[in-house]
PDB file of C-alpha atoms in Angstrom:
ATOM      1  CA  ALA A 919      59.185  42.631  43.933  1.00  0.00           C
ATOM      2  CA  GLN A 920      58.834  45.501  41.526  1.00  0.00           C
ATOM      3  CA  LYS A 921      62.027  47.000  40.218  1.00  0.00           C
ATOM      4  CA  ILE A 922      63.206  49.720  37.843  1.00  0.00           C
ATOM      5  CA  THR A 923      66.595  49.222  36.203  1.00  0.00           C
ATOM      6  CA  GLN A 924      68.646  51.957  34.611  1.00  0.00           C
ATOM      7  CA  THR A 925      71.835  50.359  33.358  1.00  0.00           C
ATOM      8  CA  GLN A 926      73.737  53.543  32.442  1.00  0.00           C
ATOM      9  CA  PRO A 927      75.107  55.298  35.525  1.00  0.00           C
ATOM     10  CA  GLY A 928      76.648  58.036  33.382  1.00  0.00           C
ATOM     11  CA  MET A 929      76.676  59.175  29.771  1.00  0.00           C
ATOM     12  CA  PHE A 930      78.601  61.764  27.793  1.00  0.00           C
ATOM     13  CA  VAL A 931      76.981  63.080  24.626  1.00  0.00           C
ATOM     14  CA  GLN A 932      77.995  65.776  22.176  1.00  0.00           C
ATOM     15  CA  GLU A 933      75.677  68.764  21.974  1.00  0.00           C
ATOM     16  CA  LYS A 934      72.997  68.501  19.274  1.00  0.00           C
ATOM     17  CA  GLU A 935      73.206  64.725  19.138  1.00  0.00           C
ATOM     18  CA  ALA A 936      70.274  62.514  20.085  1.00  0.00           C
ATOM     19  CA  VAL A 937      70.569  60.450  23.232  1.00  0.00           C
ATOM     20  CA  THR A 938      68.723  57.391  24.517  1.00  0.00           C
ATOM     21  CA  LEU A 939      68.482  56.656  28.217  1.00  0.00           C
ATOM     22  CA  ASP A 940      67.586  53.069  29.014  1.00  0.00           C
ATOM     23  CA  CYS A 941      64.947  51.901  31.451  1.00  0.00           C
ATOM     24  CA  THR A 942      63.532  48.462  32.075  1.00  0.00           C
ATOM     25  CA  TYR A 943      61.000  47.520  34.702  1.00  0.00           C
ATOM     26  CA  ASP A 944      59.669  44.460  36.392  1.00  0.00           C
ATOM     27  CA  THR A 945      56.018  44.288  37.302  1.00  0.00           C
ATOM     28  CA  SER A 946      53.014  41.993  37.391  1.00  0.00           C
ATOM     29  CA  ASP A 947      50.567  44.901  37.312  1.00  0.00           C
ATOM     30  CA  GLN A 948      48.151  45.086  34.411  1.00  0.00           C
ATOM     31  CA  SER A 949      47.777  48.852  34.541  1.00  0.00           C
ATOM     32  CA  TYR A 950      50.516  51.254  35.435  1.00  0.00           C
ATOM     33  CA  GLY A 951      52.207  54.476  34.442  1.00  0.00           C
ATOM     34  CA  LEU A 952      55.821  55.081  33.523  1.00  0.00           C
ATOM     35  CA  PHE A 953      57.539  58.407  34.066  1.00  0.00           C
ATOM     36  CA  TRP A 954      60.779  60.162  33.424  1.00  0.00           C
ATOM     37  CA  TYR A 955      62.044  62.922  35.675  1.00  0.00           C
ATOM     38  CA  LYS A 956      64.975  65.291  35.277  1.00  0.00           C
ATOM     39  CA  GLN A 957      66.894  66.450  38.298  1.00  0.00           C
ATOM     40  CA  PRO A 958      69.334  69.306  37.673  1.00  0.00           C
ATOM     41  CA  SER A 959      72.046  70.190  40.136  1.00  0.00           C
ATOM     42  CA  SER A 960      69.603  72.440  42.009  1.00  0.00           C
ATOM     43  CA  GLY A 961      67.818  69.287  43.186  1.00  0.00           C
ATOM     44  CA  GLU A 962      64.215  69.760  42.095  1.00  0.00           C
ATOM     45  CA  MET A 963      62.490  66.882  40.323  1.00  0.00           C
ATOM     46  CA  ILE A 964      61.118  67.982  36.968  1.00  0.00           C
ATOM     47  CA  PHE A 965      58.499  65.822  35.307  1.00  0.00           C
ATOM     48  CA  LEU A 966      59.349  65.187  31.643  1.00  0.00           C
ATOM     49  CA  ILE A 967      57.090  62.595  30.108  1.00  0.00           C
ATOM     50  CA  TYR A 968      54.525  59.919  30.898  1.00  0.00           C
ATOM     51  CA  GLN A 969      53.429  56.662  29.284  1.00  0.00           C
ATOM     52  CA  GLY A 970      50.359  54.729  30.349  1.00  0.00           C
ATOM     53  CA  SER A 971      50.626  50.975  30.046  1.00  0.00           C
ATOM     54  CA  TYR A 972      47.562  50.842  27.800  1.00  0.00           C
ATOM     55  CA  ASP A 973      48.582  53.737  25.581  1.00  0.00           C
ATOM     56  CA  GLU A 974      49.141  52.431  22.079  1.00  0.00           C
ATOM     57  CA  GLN A 975      51.150  55.405  20.906  1.00  0.00           C
ATOM     58  CA  ASN A 976      54.579  56.258  22.253  1.00  0.00           C
ATOM     59  CA  ALA A 977      54.485  59.458  24.279  1.00  0.00           C
ATOM     60  CA  THR A 978      56.167  62.604  22.986  1.00  0.00           C
ATOM     61  CA  GLU A 979      56.722  65.974  24.652  1.00  0.00           C
ATOM     62  CA  GLY A 980      58.728  68.410  22.563  1.00  0.00           C
ATOM     63  CA  ARG A 981      62.282  67.051  22.291  1.00  0.00           C
ATOM     64  CA  TYR A 982      61.441  64.130  24.561  1.00  0.00           C
ATOM     65  CA  SER A 983      59.950  60.877  23.397  1.00  0.00           C
ATOM     66  CA  LEU A 984      59.432  57.598  25.160  1.00  0.00           C
ATOM     67  CA  ASN A 985      60.208  54.376  23.325  1.00  0.00           C
ATOM     68  CA  PHE A 986      57.731  52.054  25.035  1.00  0.00           C
ATOM     69  CA  GLN A 987      58.027  48.326  24.374  1.00  0.00           C
ATOM     70  CA  LYS A 988      55.534  46.670  26.671  1.00  0.00           C
ATOM     71  CA  ALA A 989      56.419  43.070  25.905  1.00  0.00           C
ATOM     72  CA  ARG A 990      60.063  43.781  26.680  1.00  0.00           C
ATOM     73  CA  LYS A 991      59.104  45.917  29.679  1.00  0.00           C
ATOM     74  CA  SER A 992      61.256  48.767  28.540  1.00  0.00           C
ATOM     75  CA  ALA A 993      60.577  52.503  28.504  1.00  0.00           C
ATOM     76  CA  ASN A 994      63.593  54.293  27.095  1.00  0.00           C
ATOM     77  CA  LEU A 995      63.758  58.077  27.005  1.00  0.00           C
ATOM     78  CA  VAL A 996      64.970  59.670  23.785  1.00  0.00           C
ATOM     79  CA  ILE A 997      66.141  63.265  23.787  1.00  0.00           C
ATOM     80  CA  SER A 998      66.551  64.710  20.318  1.00  0.00           C
ATOM     81  CA  ALA A 999      68.996  67.515  19.515  1.00  0.00           C
ATOM     82  CA  SER A1000      70.542  67.609  22.987  1.00  0.00           C
ATOM     83  CA  GLN A1001      71.372  70.936  24.605  1.00  0.00           C
ATOM     84  CA  LEU A1002      73.848  71.946  27.303  1.00  0.00           C
ATOM     85  CA  GLY A1003      70.908  72.502  29.652  1.00  0.00           C
ATOM     86  CA  ASP A1004      70.016  68.821  29.368  1.00  0.00           C
ATOM     87  CA  SER A1005      72.981  67.966  31.598  1.00  0.00           C
ATOM     88  CA  ALA A1006      71.328  66.500  34.686  1.00  0.00           C
ATOM     89  CA  MET A1007      70.348  63.338  36.481  1.00  0.00           C
ATOM     90  CA  TYR A1008      67.476  61.436  34.853  1.00  0.00           C
ATOM     91  CA  PHE A1009      65.209  59.030  36.688  1.00  0.00           C
ATOM     92  CA  CYS A1010      62.802  56.474  35.326  1.00  0.00           C
ATOM     93  CA  ALA A1011      59.839  55.707  37.586  1.00  0.00           C
ATOM     94  CA  LYS A1012      56.705  53.600  37.710  1.00  0.00           C
ATOM     95  CA  GLY A1013      53.406  54.268  39.451  1.00  0.00           C
ATOM     96  CA  GLY A1014      50.515  51.932  40.065  1.00  0.00           C
ATOM     97  CA  MET A1015      46.846  52.658  39.518  1.00  0.00           C
ATOM     98  CA  ASN A1016      45.546  51.402  42.847  1.00  0.00           C
ATOM     99  CA  ARG A1017      44.790  53.663  45.755  1.00  0.00           C
ATOM    100  CA  ASP A1018      47.587  52.303  47.920  1.00  0.00           C
ATOM    101  CA  ASP A1019      50.176  52.040  45.186  1.00  0.00           C
ATOM    102  CA  LYS A1020      53.521  53.738  45.302  1.00  0.00           C
ATOM    103  CA  ILE A1021      55.948  55.307  42.892  1.00  0.00           C
ATOM    104  CA  ILE A1022      59.233  53.441  42.526  1.00  0.00           C
ATOM    105  CA  PHE A1023      62.397  54.798  40.920  1.00  0.00           C
ATOM    106  CA  GLY A1024      65.477  53.569  39.156  1.00  0.00           C
ATOM    107  CA  LYS A1025      68.948  54.561  40.330  1.00  0.00           C
ATOM    108  CA  GLY A1026      69.249  57.218  37.672  1.00  0.00           C
ATOM    109  CA  THR A1027      71.527  58.135  34.788  1.00  0.00           C
ATOM    110  CA  ARG A1028      73.747  61.177  34.927  1.00  0.00           C
ATOM    111  CA  LEU A1029      73.833  62.804  31.511  1.00  0.00           C
ATOM    112  CA  HIS A1030      76.634  65.156  30.527  1.00  0.00           C
ATOM    113  CA  ILE A1031      76.237  67.207  27.351  1.00  0.00           C
ATOM    114  CA  LEU A1032      79.551  68.279  25.881  1.00  0.00           C
ATOM    115  CA  PRO A1033      79.897  71.571  23.930  1.00  0.00           C
TER     116      PRO A1033
ATOM    117  CA  ASP B1009      51.783  78.193  42.362  1.00  0.00           C
ATOM    118  CA  VAL B1010      53.497  76.335  45.198  1.00  0.00           C
ATOM    119  CA  LYS B1011      52.216  72.769  45.434  1.00  0.00           C
ATOM    120  CA  VAL B1012      54.489  70.777  47.760  1.00  0.00           C
ATOM    121  CA  THR B1013      56.593  72.481  50.388  1.00  0.00           C
ATOM    122  CA  GLN B1014      59.160  71.097  52.780  1.00  0.00           C
ATOM    123  CA  SER B1015      60.000  72.814  56.041  1.00  0.00           C
ATOM    124  CA  SER B1016      63.721  73.242  55.409  1.00  0.00           C
ATOM    125  CA  ARG B1017      66.079  73.141  52.419  1.00  0.00           C
ATOM    126  CA  TYR B1018      69.105  72.468  54.602  1.00  0.00           C
ATOM    127  CA  LEU B1019      69.267  71.015  58.094  1.00  0.00           C
ATOM    128  CA  VAL B1020      72.191  70.149  60.355  1.00  0.00           C
ATOM    129  CA  LYS B1021      71.597  67.981  63.419  1.00  0.00           C
ATOM    130  CA  ARG B1022      73.682  66.076  65.907  1.00  0.00           C
ATOM    131  CA  THR B1023      73.732  62.334  66.456  1.00  0.00           C
ATOM    132  CA  GLY B1024      70.965  61.249  68.794  1.00  0.00           C
ATOM    133  CA  GLU B1025      68.706  64.252  68.183  1.00  0.00           C
ATOM    134  CA  LYS B1026      65.063  63.813  67.259  1.00  0.00           C
ATOM    135  CA  VAL B1027      64.452  65.281  63.831  1.00  0.00           C
ATOM    136  CA  PHE B1028      61.179  66.287  62.212  1.00  0.00           C
ATOM    137  CA  LEU B1029      60.892  66.833  58.479  1.00  0.00           C
ATOM    138  CA  GLU B1030      57.606  68.379  57.439  1.00  0.00           C
ATOM    139  CA  CYS B1031      55.888  68.192  54.079  1.00  0.00           C
ATOM    140  CA  VAL B1032      52.755  70.086  53.131  1.00  0.00           C
ATOM    141  CA  GLN B1033      50.760  69.886  49.906  1.00  0.00           C
ATOM    142  CA  ASP B1034      47.919  72.115  48.787  1.00  0.00           C
ATOM    143  CA  MET B1035      46.350  69.895  46.121  1.00  0.00           C
ATOM    144  CA  ASP B1036      44.090  67.788  48.349  1.00  0.00           C
ATOM    145  CA  HIS B1037      46.024  64.649  47.373  1.00  0.00           C
ATOM    146  CA  GLU B1038      45.385  61.410  49.198  1.00  0.00           C
ATOM    147  CA  ASN B1039      48.835  59.909  48.621  1.00  0.00           C
ATOM    148  CA  MET B1040      52.034  61.255  50.086  1.00  0.00           C
ATOM    149  CA  PHE B1041      55.533  59.794  50.010  1.00  0.00           C
ATOM    150  CA  TRP B1042      58.902  60.217  51.674  1.00  0.00           C
ATOM    151  CA  TYR B1043      62.074  59.243  49.796  1.00  0.00           C
ATOM    152  CA  ARG B1044      65.728  59.538  50.534  1.00  0.00           C
ATOM    153  CA  GLN B1045      68.178  60.095  47.723  1.00  0.00           C
ATOM    154  CA  ASP B1046      71.791  58.989  47.866  1.00  0.00           C
ATOM    155  CA  PRO B1047      74.383  58.986  45.073  1.00  0.00           C
ATOM    156  CA  GLY B1048      74.279  55.776  43.079  1.00  0.00           C
ATOM    157  CA  LEU B1049      71.157  54.529  44.850  1.00  0.00           C
ATOM    158  CA  GLY B1050      68.459  56.678  43.291  1.00  0.00           C
ATOM    159  CA  LEU B1051      65.333  57.478  45.270  1.00  0.00           C
ATOM    160  CA  ARG B1052      64.411  54.915  47.860  1.00  0.00           C
ATOM    161  CA  LEU B1053      60.982  54.918  49.418  1.00  0.00           C
ATOM    162  CA  ILE B1054      60.948  55.245  53.201  1.00  0.00           C
ATOM    163  CA  TYR B1055      57.226  55.469  53.986  1.00  0.00           C
ATOM    164  CA  PHE B1056      54.059  56.419  52.204  1.00  0.00           C
ATOM    165  CA  SER B1057      50.510  57.210  53.163  1.00  0.00           C
ATOM    166  CA  TYR B1058      47.347  56.885  51.104  1.00  0.00           C
ATOM    167  CA  ASP B1059      44.982  58.406  53.640  1.00  0.00           C
ATOM    168  CA  VAL B1060      44.933  60.365  56.866  1.00  0.00           C
ATOM    169  CA  LYS B1061      46.341  58.293  59.733  1.00  0.00           C
ATOM    170  CA  MET B1062      47.302  55.538  57.280  1.00  0.00           C
ATOM    171  CA  LYS B1063      50.922  54.665  56.712  1.00  0.00           C
ATOM    172  CA  GLU B1064      52.777  51.964  54.846  1.00  0.00           C
ATOM    173  CA  LYS B1065      56.413  50.996  55.035  1.00  0.00           C
ATOM    174  CA  GLY B1066      58.489  51.490  51.953  1.00  0.00           C
ATOM    175  CA  ASP B1067      61.767  49.818  51.153  1.00  0.00           C
ATOM    176  CA  ILE B1068      63.908  51.352  53.913  1.00  0.00           C
ATOM    177  CA  PRO B1069      61.718  52.243  56.936  1.00  0.00           C
ATOM    178  CA  GLU B1070      64.252  51.329  59.612  1.00  0.00           C
ATOM    179  CA  GLY B1071      65.189  54.279  61.801  1.00  0.00           C
ATOM    180  CA  TYR B1072      62.229  56.364  60.627  1.00  0.00           C
ATOM    181  CA  SER B1073      58.611  56.904  61.545  1.00  0.00           C
ATOM    182  CA  VAL B1074      55.887  59.061  60.012  1.00  0.00           C
ATOM    183  CA  SER B1075      52.799  60.921  61.012  1.00  0.00           C
ATOM    184  CA  ARG B1076      49.779  61.969  58.957  1.00  0.00           C
ATOM    185  CA  GLU B1077      47.231  63.655  61.191  1.00  0.00           C
ATOM    186  CA  LYS B1078      45.890  65.922  58.442  1.00  0.00           C
ATOM    187  CA  LYS B1079      45.491  65.247  54.770  1.00  0.00           C
ATOM    188  CA  GLU B1080      47.801  68.017  53.673  1.00  0.00           C
ATOM    189  CA  ARG B1081      50.696  67.264  56.014  1.00  0.00           C
ATOM    190  CA  PHE B1082      53.037  64.260  56.124  1.00  0.00           C
ATOM    191  CA  SER B1083      55.864  64.304  58.634  1.00  0.00           C
ATOM    192  CA  LEU B1084      58.997  62.183  58.656  1.00  0.00           C
ATOM    193  CA  ILE B1085      60.541  61.583  62.067  1.00  0.00           C
ATOM    194  CA  LEU B1086      64.026  60.431  62.892  1.00  0.00           C
ATOM    195  CA  GLU B1087      63.702  59.322  66.496  1.00  0.00           C
ATOM    196  CA  SER B1088      67.454  59.326  67.133  1.00  0.00           C
ATOM    197  CA  ALA B1089      69.412  60.680  64.197  1.00  0.00           C
ATOM    198  CA  SER B1090      72.514  58.834  63.103  1.00  0.00           C
ATOM    199  CA  THR B1091      75.278  59.800  60.686  1.00  0.00           C
ATOM    200  CA  ASN B1092      74.091  57.230  58.126  1.00  0.00           C
ATOM    201  CA  GLN B1093      70.859  59.204  57.812  1.00  0.00           C
ATOM    202  CA  THR B1094      72.741  62.088  56.248  1.00  0.00           C
ATOM    203  CA  SER B1095      70.989  62.375  52.915  1.00  0.00           C
ATOM    204  CA  MET B1096      68.645  64.320  50.670  1.00  0.00           C
ATOM    205  CA  TYR B1097      65.011  63.775  51.643  1.00  0.00           C
ATOM    206  CA  LEU B1098      62.284  64.286  49.073  1.00  0.00           C
ATOM    207  CA  CYS B1099      58.564  64.441  49.698  1.00  0.00           C
ATOM    208  CA  ALA B1100      55.988  63.816  46.977  1.00  0.00           C
ATOM    209  CA  SER B1101      52.221  63.855  46.748  1.00  0.00           C
ATOM    210  CA  SER B1102      49.831  62.305  44.265  1.00  0.00           C
ATOM    211  CA  SER B1103      46.156  61.703  43.673  1.00  0.00           C
ATOM    212  CA  SER B1104      46.954  58.552  41.736  1.00  0.00           C
ATOM    213  CA  PRO B1105      50.567  57.377  41.375  1.00  0.00           C
ATOM    214  CA  GLY B1106      49.933  55.756  38.011  1.00  0.00           C
ATOM    215  CA  LEU B1107      48.473  58.770  36.244  1.00  0.00           C
ATOM    216  CA  ALA B1108      50.277  61.473  34.331  1.00  0.00           C
ATOM    217  CA  GLY B1109      50.708  64.908  35.730  1.00  0.00           C
ATOM    218  CA  ASP B1110      49.573  63.863  39.157  1.00  0.00           C
ATOM    219  CA  ASN B1111      52.824  63.426  41.013  1.00  0.00           C
ATOM    220  CA  PHE B1112      54.459  66.475  42.523  1.00  0.00           C
ATOM    221  CA  PHE B1113      57.700  66.756  44.441  1.00  0.00           C
ATOM    222  CA  GLY B1114      58.868  69.158  47.064  1.00  0.00           C
ATOM    223  CA  PRO B1115      62.218  70.929  46.736  1.00  0.00           C
ATOM    224  CA  GLY B1116      63.987  68.492  49.059  1.00  0.00           C
ATOM    225  CA  THR B1117      65.697  68.763  52.439  1.00  0.00           C
ATOM    226  CA  ARG B1118      69.399  68.127  52.618  1.00  0.00           C
ATOM    227  CA  LEU B1119      70.006  66.729  56.103  1.00  0.00           C
ATOM    228  CA  THR B1120      73.457  66.457  57.621  1.00  0.00           C
ATOM    229  CA  VAL B1121      73.871  64.515  60.867  1.00  0.00           C
ATOM    230  CA  LEU B1122      77.118  65.242  62.678  1.00  0.00           C
TER     231      LEU B1122
END
């Protein structure tokens, strides 16, 4: 069965420091997409960054980058220069490329940025 | 700019009631999903649908059913609500779950069953 593992239930980081949120996944799919979402206390799911399994370059979106190591099946999110507004729940997710595929999620990491 | 809407943000029901949670998307997506979110458990897939009148069980379908009569609408039904179904329910739609920028979530419905 496919599974997403986020081993850090909670993290505390000083403002302006970089932070890495871990994500590993288990799949036998050849093609797939990996995602990170941010969920602030208001509850909406905000898409942050995407990595396709065949993308050779690691994805970057502003202060977010994805450290993709396919052989290790890991897709860690790196946030550079953290800000107070980064305090939220972060979810790693995987989607398949087939028509009847689903999106599966990890249990999330709650990130607290300290002033 | 609204893409995925859910019928209620907050809902309070009594044990044994039949509950309908509605989700509508305006992007002509084939795939739609219902998740429940509980602290420490992340998002768990209840049901999903990849076409009209098609439905597939997710990881925790027990106690739920779904209906997809039209492409844009995916309903989650609690036939007889129980207190352990108190949760946040999130709907999502997608044209292809594995592609970037193609997965959209609704704002969520926080359901309390008394």
